[in-house]
mmCIF file of C-alpha atoms and ligand atoms in Angstrom:
data_model
loop_
_atom_site.group_PDB
_atom_site.id
_atom_site.type_symbol
_atom_site.label_atom_id
_atom_site.label_comp_id
_atom_site.label_asym_id
_atom_site.label_seq_id
_atom_site.Cartn_x
_atom_site.Cartn_y
_atom_site.Cartn_z
ATOM 1 C CA GLU A 1 -28.956 17.741 -19.196
ATOM 2 C CA LYS A 2 -26.520 19.715 -21.285
ATOM 3 C CA GLY A 3 -28.023 18.530 -24.605
ATOM 4 C CA THR A 4 -25.979 19.710 -27.573
ATOM 5 C CA TYR A 5 -23.783 21.946 -25.443
ATOM 6 C CA PRO A 6 -20.154 20.902 -24.917
ATOM 7 C CA HIS A 7 -20.250 22.204 -21.321
ATOM 8 C CA TYR A 8 -22.803 23.080 -18.679
ATOM 9 C CA MET A 9 -21.121 26.431 -18.190
ATOM 10 C CA LEU A 10 -21.848 27.505 -21.773
ATOM 11 C CA LYS A 11 -25.413 26.250 -21.519
ATOM 12 C CA GLU A 12 -25.934 28.140 -18.279
ATOM 13 C CA ILE A 13 -24.485 31.350 -19.747
ATOM 14 C CA ASP A 14 -26.903 31.009 -22.660
ATOM 15 C CA GLU A 15 -29.866 30.465 -20.341
ATOM 16 C CA GLN A 16 -29.497 33.915 -18.787
ATOM 17 C CA PRO A 17 -32.024 35.783 -20.982
ATOM 18 C CA ALA A 18 -34.631 33.097 -20.252
ATOM 19 C CA VAL A 19 -33.840 33.247 -16.530
ATOM 20 C CA MET A 20 -34.373 37.030 -16.569
ATOM 21 C CA ARG A 21 -37.807 36.565 -18.126
ATOM 22 C CA LYS A 22 -38.678 33.815 -15.681
ATOM 23 C CA ILE A 23 -37.726 35.993 -12.716
ATOM 24 C CA ILE A 24 -39.861 38.884 -13.983
ATOM 25 C CA GLN A 25 -42.769 36.484 -14.411
ATOM 26 C CA ASN A 26 -42.370 34.929 -10.977
ATOM 27 C CA TYR A 27 -42.196 38.242 -9.179
ATOM 28 C CA GLN A 28 -45.043 39.922 -11.062
ATOM 29 C CA ASN A 29 -48.599 40.088 -9.757
ATOM 30 C CA ASP A 30 -51.735 39.930 -11.904
ATOM 31 C CA SER A 31 -51.597 43.618 -12.699
ATOM 32 C CA GLY A 32 -48.006 43.320 -13.910
ATOM 33 C CA GLU A 33 -46.405 44.966 -10.894
ATOM 34 C CA LEU A 34 -43.396 43.526 -9.115
ATOM 35 C CA GLN A 35 -44.301 42.015 -5.775
ATOM 36 C CA ILE A 36 -42.597 40.627 -2.673
ATOM 37 C CA ASP A 37 -44.161 38.998 0.410
ATOM 38 C CA GLN A 38 -45.480 41.536 2.890
ATOM 39 C CA ASP A 39 -43.514 39.830 5.708
ATOM 40 C CA ILE A 40 -40.264 40.463 3.884
ATOM 41 C CA LEU A 41 -41.184 44.079 3.156
ATOM 42 C CA SER A 42 -42.018 44.625 6.813
ATOM 43 C CA ALA A 43 -38.667 43.157 7.837
ATOM 44 C CA MET A 44 -36.916 45.458 5.338
ATOM 45 C CA ASN A 45 -38.803 48.493 6.590
ATOM 46 C CA ASP A 46 -38.321 47.628 10.254
ATOM 47 C CA SER A 47 -34.571 47.497 9.872
ATOM 48 C CA ASP A 48 -32.166 50.419 10.064
ATOM 49 C CA ARG A 49 -29.301 48.624 8.308
ATOM 50 C CA ILE A 50 -28.931 45.566 6.127
ATOM 51 C CA TYR A 51 -26.009 43.171 6.433
ATOM 52 C CA ILE A 52 -25.412 41.088 3.316
ATOM 53 C CA ILE A 53 -23.449 37.906 4.030
ATOM 54 C CA ALA A 54 -22.079 35.750 1.199
ATOM 55 C CA ALA A 55 -19.028 34.049 -0.320
ATOM 56 C CA GLY A 56 -17.302 34.093 -3.718
ATOM 57 C CA THR A 57 -19.498 35.041 -6.638
ATOM 58 C CA SER A 58 -22.487 35.549 -4.341
ATOM 59 C CA TYR A 59 -20.404 38.085 -2.390
ATOM 60 C CA HIS A 60 -19.734 39.919 -5.651
ATOM 61 C CA ALA A 61 -23.481 39.966 -6.314
ATOM 62 C CA GLY A 62 -23.899 41.424 -2.816
ATOM 63 C CA LEU A 63 -21.545 44.303 -3.620
ATOM 64 C CA VAL A 64 -23.750 45.269 -6.563
ATOM 65 C CA GLY A 65 -26.913 44.570 -4.533
ATOM 66 C CA LYS A 66 -25.774 47.135 -1.961
ATOM 67 C CA GLN A 67 -25.830 49.786 -4.699
ATOM 68 C CA PHE A 68 -29.358 48.749 -5.728
ATOM 69 C CA LEU A 69 -30.692 48.810 -2.170
ATOM 70 C CA GLU A 70 -29.021 52.036 -1.145
ATOM 71 C CA ARG A 71 -29.805 53.952 -4.321
ATOM 72 C CA MET A 72 -33.365 52.730 -4.802
ATOM 73 C CA ALA A 73 -34.658 51.974 -1.298
ATOM 74 C CA GLN A 74 -32.310 54.276 0.655
ATOM 75 C CA ILE A 75 -31.458 51.730 3.348
ATOM 76 C CA PRO A 76 -27.789 51.568 4.424
ATOM 77 C CA VAL A 77 -26.168 48.237 3.536
ATOM 78 C CA GLU A 78 -22.925 46.539 4.545
ATOM 79 C CA VAL A 79 -21.568 43.564 2.588
ATOM 80 C CA HIS A 80 -19.438 40.943 4.326
ATOM 81 C CA ILE A 81 -17.565 37.780 3.397
ATOM 82 C CA SER A 82 -19.175 35.031 5.443
ATOM 83 C CA SER A 83 -15.919 33.307 6.419
ATOM 84 C CA GLU A 84 -14.644 36.497 8.082
ATOM 85 C CA PHE A 85 -17.827 37.749 9.680
ATOM 86 C CA GLY A 86 -17.840 35.476 12.733
ATOM 87 C CA TYR A 87 -14.579 36.704 14.251
ATOM 88 C CA ASN A 88 -14.530 40.126 12.627
ATOM 89 C CA MET A 89 -18.069 41.066 13.482
ATOM 90 C CA PRO A 90 -18.735 44.771 12.989
ATOM 91 C CA LEU A 91 -20.555 46.790 15.586
ATOM 92 C CA LEU A 92 -24.158 46.086 14.607
ATOM 93 C CA SER A 93 -26.881 48.696 14.237
ATOM 94 C CA LYS A 94 -29.916 48.678 16.548
ATOM 95 C CA LYS A 95 -32.228 46.893 14.106
ATOM 96 C CA PRO A 96 -30.163 44.836 11.692
ATOM 97 C CA LEU A 97 -31.617 42.602 8.980
ATOM 98 C CA PHE A 98 -29.332 39.910 7.591
ATOM 99 C CA ILE A 99 -29.527 38.893 3.936
ATOM 100 C CA PHE A 100 -27.732 35.683 3.004
ATOM 101 C CA ILE A 101 -26.999 35.299 -0.696
ATOM 102 C CA SER A 102 -26.198 31.710 -1.652
ATOM 103 C CA GLN A 103 -26.821 29.871 -4.905
ATOM 104 C CA SER A 104 -26.694 26.465 -3.226
ATOM 105 C CA GLY A 105 -28.081 27.506 0.151
ATOM 106 C CA GLU A 106 -25.544 25.118 1.683
ATOM 107 C CA THR A 107 -22.366 27.147 2.125
ATOM 108 C CA ALA A 108 -21.063 26.280 5.596
ATOM 109 C CA ASP A 109 -19.343 29.625 6.182
ATOM 110 C CA SER A 110 -22.616 31.446 5.580
ATOM 111 C CA ARG A 111 -24.588 28.989 7.681
ATOM 112 C CA GLN A 112 -22.305 29.573 10.657
ATOM 113 C CA VAL A 113 -23.119 33.269 10.508
ATOM 114 C CA LEU A 114 -26.823 32.490 10.279
ATOM 115 C CA VAL A 115 -26.635 30.315 13.397
ATOM 116 C CA GLN A 116 -24.711 33.046 15.210
ATOM 117 C CA ILE A 117 -27.064 35.923 14.341
ATOM 118 C CA LYS A 118 -30.136 33.821 15.122
ATOM 119 C CA GLU A 119 -28.771 33.251 18.605
ATOM 120 C CA MET A 120 -28.475 37.007 18.898
ATOM 121 C CA GLY A 121 -32.162 37.269 17.982
ATOM 122 C CA HIS A 122 -31.799 38.950 14.570
ATOM 123 C CA LYS A 123 -34.023 38.451 11.530
ATOM 124 C CA SER A 124 -32.761 36.870 8.319
ATOM 125 C CA LEU A 125 -33.626 36.534 4.643
ATOM 126 C CA THR A 126 -31.981 33.998 2.325
ATOM 127 C CA ILE A 127 -31.754 34.610 -1.411
ATOM 128 C CA THR A 128 -31.079 31.209 -2.964
ATOM 129 C CA ASN A 129 -31.556 29.055 -6.013
ATOM 130 C CA VAL A 130 -32.454 25.949 -4.010
ATOM 131 C CA GLN A 131 -35.824 25.679 -2.349
ATOM 132 C CA GLY A 132 -35.578 23.719 0.884
ATOM 133 C CA SER A 133 -31.827 24.257 1.206
ATOM 134 C CA THR A 134 -30.335 24.622 4.678
ATOM 135 C CA LEU A 135 -30.003 28.413 4.558
ATOM 136 C CA SER A 136 -33.532 28.709 3.242
ATOM 137 C CA ARG A 137 -35.002 26.466 5.938
ATOM 138 C CA GLU A 138 -33.152 28.119 8.783
ATOM 139 C CA ALA A 139 -33.706 31.763 7.834
ATOM 140 C CA ASP A 140 -36.939 33.626 8.594
ATOM 141 C CA TYR A 141 -37.645 34.396 4.945
ATOM 142 C CA THR A 142 -36.590 33.202 1.481
ATOM 143 C CA LEU A 143 -36.513 34.696 -1.998
ATOM 144 C CA LEU A 144 -35.893 32.227 -4.806
ATOM 145 C CA LEU A 145 -33.724 32.844 -7.869
ATOM 146 C CA HIS A 146 -35.717 30.660 -10.288
ATOM 147 C CA ALA A 147 -32.520 30.114 -12.302
ATOM 148 C CA GLY A 148 -32.900 26.342 -12.682
ATOM 149 C CA PRO A 149 -30.145 23.969 -11.524
ATOM 150 C CA GLU A 150 -26.626 25.336 -11.903
ATOM 151 C CA ILE A 151 -24.296 22.416 -12.551
ATOM 152 C CA ALA A 152 -21.016 23.993 -13.667
ATOM 153 C CA VAL A 153 -18.794 24.799 -10.701
ATOM 154 C CA ALA A 154 -18.275 28.344 -11.982
ATOM 155 C CA SER A 155 -21.380 30.338 -11.166
ATOM 156 C CA THR A 156 -22.888 32.320 -14.060
ATOM 157 C CA LYS A 157 -26.669 32.423 -14.312
ATOM 158 C CA ALA A 158 -27.015 32.408 -10.522
ATOM 159 C CA TYR A 159 -25.025 35.670 -10.347
ATOM 160 C CA THR A 160 -27.235 37.503 -12.844
ATOM 161 C CA ALA A 161 -30.343 36.012 -11.189
ATOM 162 C CA GLN A 162 -29.102 37.233 -7.789
ATOM 163 C CA LEU A 163 -28.694 40.731 -9.225
ATOM 164 C CA ALA A 164 -32.181 40.675 -10.744
ATOM 165 C CA VAL A 165 -33.800 39.522 -7.488
ATOM 166 C CA LEU A 166 -31.850 42.096 -5.469
ATOM 167 C CA ALA A 167 -32.992 44.815 -7.883
ATOM 168 C CA ILE A 168 -36.595 43.661 -7.495
ATOM 169 C CA LEU A 169 -36.254 43.635 -3.704
ATOM 170 C CA ALA A 170 -34.835 47.178 -3.861
ATOM 171 C CA GLU A 171 -37.582 48.450 -6.155
ATOM 172 C CA VAL A 172 -40.479 46.934 -4.244
ATOM 173 C CA THR A 173 -39.037 48.113 -0.924
ATOM 174 C CA ALA A 174 -38.605 51.634 -2.330
ATOM 175 C CA LYS A 175 -42.231 51.741 -3.444
ATOM 176 C CA SER A 176 -43.427 50.506 -0.057
ATOM 177 C CA ARG A 177 -41.569 53.446 1.488
ATOM 178 C CA ASP A 178 -43.048 55.919 -1.007
ATOM 179 C CA ILE A 179 -39.681 56.488 -2.598
ATOM 180 C CA GLU A 180 -40.022 57.088 -6.297
ATOM 181 C CA VAL A 181 -38.008 54.817 -8.600
ATOM 182 C CA PRO A 182 -37.488 56.864 -11.760
ATOM 183 C CA PHE A 183 -37.708 53.930 -14.180
ATOM 184 C CA SER A 184 -39.776 50.798 -14.729
ATOM 185 C CA LEU A 185 -37.725 47.844 -13.501
ATOM 186 C CA VAL A 186 -39.887 45.345 -15.393
ATOM 187 C CA GLN A 187 -39.191 47.200 -18.594
ATOM 188 C CA GLU A 188 -35.475 47.649 -17.846
ATOM 189 C CA LEU A 189 -35.010 43.953 -16.994
ATOM 190 C CA GLY A 190 -36.704 43.139 -20.301
ATOM 191 C CA ILE A 191 -34.122 45.333 -22.046
ATOM 192 C CA VAL A 192 -31.405 43.472 -20.110
ATOM 193 C CA ALA A 193 -32.764 40.113 -21.346
ATOM 194 C CA ASN A 194 -32.687 41.337 -24.941
ATOM 195 C CA ALA A 195 -29.156 42.677 -24.533
ATOM 196 C CA MET A 196 -28.066 39.303 -23.117
ATOM 197 C CA GLU A 197 -29.349 37.722 -26.317
ATOM 198 C CA VAL A 198 -27.216 40.041 -28.412
ATOM 199 C CA LEU A 199 -24.142 38.962 -26.419
ATOM 200 C CA ARG A 200 -25.111 35.309 -26.741
ATOM 201 C CA ASP A 201 -24.960 35.785 -30.499
ATOM 202 C CA SER A 202 -21.514 37.389 -30.324
ATOM 203 C CA LYS A 203 -19.598 34.380 -29.026
ATOM 204 C CA GLU A 204 -16.982 34.368 -31.808
ATOM 205 C CA GLU A 205 -15.875 37.810 -30.694
ATOM 206 C CA PHE A 206 -15.285 36.666 -27.127
ATOM 207 C CA GLU A 207 -13.527 33.558 -28.355
ATOM 208 C CA ALA A 208 -11.276 35.839 -30.437
ATOM 209 C CA ILE A 209 -10.571 38.083 -27.438
ATOM 210 C CA ALA A 210 -9.691 35.047 -25.304
ATOM 211 C CA ARG A 211 -7.375 33.744 -28.041
ATOM 212 C CA GLU A 212 -5.690 37.068 -28.599
ATOM 213 C CA TYR A 213 -5.198 38.126 -24.979
ATOM 214 C CA LEU A 214 -5.206 34.996 -22.871
ATOM 215 C CA SER A 215 -3.787 31.996 -24.780
ATOM 216 C CA VAL A 216 -0.326 32.216 -23.272
ATOM 217 C CA THR A 217 -0.408 34.882 -20.589
ATOM 218 C CA ARG A 218 0.537 34.209 -16.982
ATOM 219 C CA ASN A 219 -1.731 36.877 -15.544
ATOM 220 C CA CYS A 220 -4.536 39.297 -16.375
ATOM 221 C CA PHE A 221 -5.974 42.377 -14.690
ATOM 222 C CA PHE A 222 -9.485 43.745 -14.659
ATOM 223 C CA ILE A 223 -10.090 47.405 -13.959
ATOM 224 C CA GLY A 224 -13.233 49.454 -13.499
ATOM 225 C CA ARG A 225 -14.634 52.326 -11.477
ATOM 226 C CA GLY A 226 -17.905 52.543 -9.602
ATOM 227 C CA ILE A 227 -20.106 49.555 -10.204
ATOM 228 C CA ASP A 228 -17.716 48.343 -12.945
ATOM 229 C CA PHE A 229 -15.100 47.635 -10.276
ATOM 230 C CA TYR A 230 -17.364 44.971 -8.744
ATOM 231 C CA VAL A 231 -17.918 43.318 -12.113
ATOM 232 C CA GLY A 232 -14.150 43.310 -12.590
ATOM 233 C CA LEU A 233 -13.791 41.383 -9.318
ATOM 234 C CA GLU A 234 -16.249 38.799 -10.628
ATOM 235 C CA GLY A 235 -14.474 38.695 -14.018
ATOM 236 C CA ALA A 236 -11.181 37.975 -12.264
ATOM 237 C CA LEU A 237 -12.706 35.232 -10.090
ATOM 238 C CA LYS A 238 -14.289 33.562 -13.131
ATOM 239 C CA LEU A 239 -11.013 33.654 -15.058
ATOM 240 C CA LYS A 240 -8.841 32.329 -12.239
ATOM 241 C CA GLU A 241 -11.110 29.509 -11.200
ATOM 242 C CA ILE A 242 -11.535 27.925 -14.626
ATOM 243 C CA SER A 243 -8.446 28.949 -16.634
ATOM 244 C CA TYR A 244 -5.929 29.066 -13.718
ATOM 245 C CA ILE A 245 -4.613 32.377 -15.039
ATOM 246 C CA GLN A 246 -3.660 34.604 -12.135
ATOM 247 C CA ALA A 247 -6.232 37.374 -12.326
ATOM 248 C CA GLU A 248 -7.085 40.333 -10.122
ATOM 249 C CA GLY A 249 -9.714 43.024 -10.246
ATOM 250 C CA PHE A 250 -8.799 46.570 -9.251
ATOM 251 C CA ALA A 251 -10.501 49.898 -8.841
ATOM 252 C CA GLY A 252 -9.074 52.112 -11.582
ATOM 253 C CA GLY A 253 -7.989 54.747 -9.097
ATOM 254 C CA GLU A 254 -6.046 52.240 -6.965
ATOM 255 C CA LEU A 255 -3.635 51.345 -9.782
ATOM 256 C CA LYS A 256 -1.207 54.132 -8.982
ATOM 257 C CA HIS A 257 -1.142 53.104 -5.331
ATOM 258 C CA GLY A 258 0.830 49.971 -6.082
ATOM 259 C CA THR A 259 -0.706 47.602 -8.572
ATOM 260 C CA ILE A 260 0.609 49.367 -11.631
ATOM 261 C CA ALA A 261 4.046 48.009 -10.697
ATOM 262 C CA LEU A 262 2.815 44.615 -11.933
ATOM 263 C CA ILE A 263 2.230 45.793 -15.490
ATOM 264 C CA GLU A 264 4.770 44.409 -17.944
ATOM 265 C CA GLU A 265 5.104 44.329 -21.701
ATOM 266 C CA GLY A 266 1.998 42.558 -23.017
ATOM 267 C CA THR A 267 0.090 42.171 -19.710
ATOM 268 C CA PRO A 268 -3.602 41.923 -20.601
ATOM 269 C CA VAL A 269 -5.766 44.541 -18.901
ATOM 270 C CA ILE A 270 -9.510 44.208 -19.364
ATOM 271 C CA ALA A 271 -11.167 47.559 -18.665
ATOM 272 C CA LEU A 272 -14.896 48.067 -18.188
ATOM 273 C CA ALA A 273 -16.425 51.387 -19.199
ATOM 274 C CA THR A 274 -20.190 51.372 -18.689
ATOM 275 C CA GLN A 275 -20.562 54.341 -16.331
ATOM 276 C CA LYS A 276 -20.812 57.808 -17.799
ATOM 277 C CA PHE A 277 -19.531 59.688 -14.756
ATOM 278 C CA VAL A 278 -16.238 57.769 -14.682
ATOM 279 C CA ASN A 279 -15.794 57.168 -18.398
ATOM 280 C CA LEU A 280 -12.976 59.677 -18.783
ATOM 281 C CA SER A 281 -11.172 58.548 -15.630
ATOM 282 C CA ILE A 282 -11.183 54.859 -16.495
ATOM 283 C CA ARG A 283 -9.904 55.685 -19.972
ATOM 284 C CA GLY A 284 -7.161 57.699 -18.281
ATOM 285 C CA ASN A 285 -6.221 54.558 -16.322
ATOM 286 C CA VAL A 286 -6.063 52.587 -19.566
ATOM 287 C CA LYS A 287 -3.604 55.158 -20.966
ATOM 288 C CA GLU A 288 -1.453 54.786 -17.836
ATOM 289 C CA VAL A 289 -1.190 51.000 -18.193
ATOM 290 C CA VAL A 290 -0.669 51.198 -21.957
ATOM 291 C CA ALA A 291 2.257 53.557 -21.339
ATOM 292 C CA ARG A 292 3.812 50.708 -19.271
ATOM 293 C CA GLY A 293 3.332 48.151 -22.054
ATOM 294 C CA ALA A 294 -0.094 46.647 -21.185
ATOM 295 C CA ASN A 295 -2.294 45.081 -23.828
ATOM 296 C CA PRO A 296 -5.659 46.773 -23.207
ATOM 297 C CA CYS A 297 -9.084 45.325 -23.933
ATOM 298 C CA ILE A 298 -11.758 47.944 -23.339
ATOM 299 C CA ILE A 299 -15.333 46.737 -23.052
ATOM 300 C CA SER A 300 -17.662 49.715 -23.059
ATOM 301 C CA MET A 301 -21.355 50.423 -23.262
ATOM 302 C CA ASP A 302 -23.028 51.797 -26.330
ATOM 303 C CA GLY A 303 -23.153 55.570 -26.108
ATOM 304 C CA LEU A 304 -19.902 55.759 -24.120
ATOM 305 C CA ASN A 305 -17.735 53.966 -26.677
ATOM 306 C CA THR A 306 -14.713 55.217 -28.599
ATOM 307 C CA ASP A 307 -12.710 53.815 -31.538
ATOM 308 C CA GLU A 308 -10.182 52.149 -29.242
ATOM 309 C CA ASP A 309 -12.779 49.781 -27.676
ATOM 310 C CA ARG A 310 -12.596 46.036 -28.315
ATOM 311 C CA PHE A 311 -16.268 45.301 -27.664
ATOM 312 C CA VAL A 312 -19.342 47.476 -27.150
ATOM 313 C CA ILE A 313 -22.249 46.077 -25.134
ATOM 314 C CA PRO A 314 -25.814 47.217 -25.851
ATOM 315 C CA GLU A 315 -27.136 50.063 -23.744
ATOM 316 C CA VAL A 316 -29.079 49.225 -20.571
ATOM 317 C CA HIS A 317 -29.988 51.338 -17.525
ATOM 318 C CA GLU A 318 -26.756 52.539 -15.894
ATOM 319 C CA LEU A 319 -27.623 50.886 -12.568
ATOM 320 C CA LEU A 320 -28.232 47.512 -14.234
ATOM 321 C CA THR A 321 -25.049 47.330 -16.343
ATOM 322 C CA PRO A 322 -23.498 44.541 -14.191
ATOM 323 C CA LEU A 323 -26.202 42.174 -15.464
ATOM 324 C CA ILE A 324 -24.853 42.694 -18.971
ATOM 325 C CA SER A 325 -21.168 43.526 -18.573
ATOM 326 C CA VAL A 326 -20.564 40.292 -16.663
ATOM 327 C CA VAL A 327 -21.554 38.202 -19.708
ATOM 328 C CA PRO A 328 -18.391 39.072 -21.690
ATOM 329 C CA MET A 329 -16.401 38.210 -18.522
ATOM 330 C CA GLN A 330 -18.095 34.800 -18.365
ATOM 331 C CA LEU A 331 -17.594 34.050 -22.057
ATOM 332 C CA ILE A 332 -14.000 35.284 -22.210
ATOM 333 C CA SER A 333 -13.170 33.093 -19.183
ATOM 334 C CA TYR A 334 -14.945 30.142 -20.762
ATOM 335 C CA TYR A 335 -12.973 30.378 -24.003
ATOM 336 C CA ALA A 336 -9.694 31.065 -22.202
ATOM 337 C CA ALA A 337 -10.181 27.842 -20.217
ATOM 338 C CA LEU A 338 -11.110 25.942 -23.375
ATOM 339 C CA HIS A 339 -8.056 27.179 -25.284
ATOM 340 C CA ARG A 340 -5.846 26.161 -22.379
ATOM 341 C CA ASP A 341 -7.354 22.660 -22.218
ATOM 342 C CA CYS A 342 -8.823 23.113 -18.752
ATOM 343 C CA ASP A 343 -11.755 21.142 -17.391
ATOM 344 C CA VAL A 344 -14.315 23.953 -17.709
ATOM 345 C CA ASP A 345 -17.162 22.450 -15.695
ATOM 346 C CA LYS A 346 -15.049 20.851 -12.980
ATOM 347 C CA PRO A 347 -11.993 22.978 -12.294
ATOM 348 C CA ARG A 348 -9.269 21.471 -10.118
ATOM 349 C CA ASN A 349 -9.471 21.884 -6.330
ATOM 350 C CA LEU A 350 -13.031 23.244 -6.371
ATOM 351 C CA ALA A 351 -16.444 21.894 -5.333
ATOM 352 C CA LYS A 352 -19.849 23.226 -6.295
ATOM 353 C CA SER A 353 -21.039 23.688 -2.775
ATOM 354 C CA VAL A 354 -18.563 24.255 -0.009
ATOM 355 C CA THR A 355 -20.082 22.547 3.001
ATOM 356 C CA VAL A 356 -16.993 22.662 5.200
ATOM 357 C CA GLU A 357 -15.582 25.649 7.007
HETATM 358 C C1 F6R B 1 -17.549 30.940 -8.194
HETATM 359 C C2 F6R B 1 -18.379 30.169 -7.290
HETATM 360 C C3 F6R B 1 -18.151 30.292 -5.814
HETATM 361 C C4 F6R B 1 -19.482 30.396 -5.079
HETATM 362 C C5 F6R B 1 -19.285 30.385 -3.565
HETATM 363 C C6 F6R B 1 -20.594 30.596 -2.824
HETATM 364 O O1 F6R B 1 -17.904 30.755 -9.515
HETATM 365 O O2 F6R B 1 -19.225 29.438 -7.717
HETATM 366 O O3 F6R B 1 -17.349 31.405 -5.522
HETATM 367 O O4 F6R B 1 -20.112 31.582 -5.488
HETATM 368 O O5 F6R B 1 -18.719 29.170 -3.175
HETATM 369 O O6 F6R B 1 -21.500 29.581 -3.126
HETATM 370 P P1 F6R B 1 -23.032 29.740 -2.811
HETATM 371 O O7 F6R B 1 -23.545 30.872 -3.625
HETATM 372 O O8 F6R B 1 -23.654 28.431 -3.189
HETATM 373 O O9 F6R B 1 -23.140 30.041 -1.333
#
């Protein structure tokens, strides 16, 4: 039930800190350490390459998950859109492990890949919010998101839950391989939950940003570098699906290779700056679009911020920033849709689970 909330989407955005805490709890053992079934760890360690298969927002979570798994557990990872995988199958490694990421566990495009790779004799793990869902039943192993039912068509808390579970999988796998993880994930996810609360209490600011930048615009661009690029892709998907504003996410460095031609007087450009090693370069990209008339909205992380920034998110571990930087994307999209009189929870032409090819 949505209780006093006007929309499920807003309720689900607000639930994110609680979901983080619930995930930590569910994946902790009695001595407070993060834990994953031994079968799953063996499958991870037996494989020489992981193939993440997903669609939409879950695909965007996969892109970030690849960074977690490669940087923490040092296993190579490829991320694929499920609808393309069947006829564009890459040359597989000798010992592949397939990870399906699906909130609903019912996405037909992903299921088709599961059927296909099972026939080939490969192992599979489903990361899903729905126990007993098709993808969970048919895969060898399951990890649950513990996010509670997600009702709004636009996925919010499932995305951050997917990231948290992928980070836990990466950390526990790393430890099982004697690879040192130089931070405590339990502690860092706790910091993420607290930071999410700060953003939850800053709604007026995101409503103001949506009003100022998105009330009348035809389009909007999201730019970022490194892991911020992936969050920009998710920001653009959120905005287009509920506000119907044409939105695209770009890697900052790609702008000059074509996209910058789209910038006109007043075009909103939302730039993410949460990564120290690309902070100067992304700010350089903002200058380039501003010189062509863009209306920039820089969202940075505390410690990397400058006077020109529109919003500064609290500091979290640099690998975990997507868990936090996506929240402004969700809230800005929510308010943009509201201001434009769109049906936030049930956008036109979309269904919550896509059970047809
Ligand atoms: C976007 C959204 C969709 C889903 C996609 C995959 O907000 O909800 O892009 O992420 O249809 O759905 P699942 O995760 O259920 O497989």
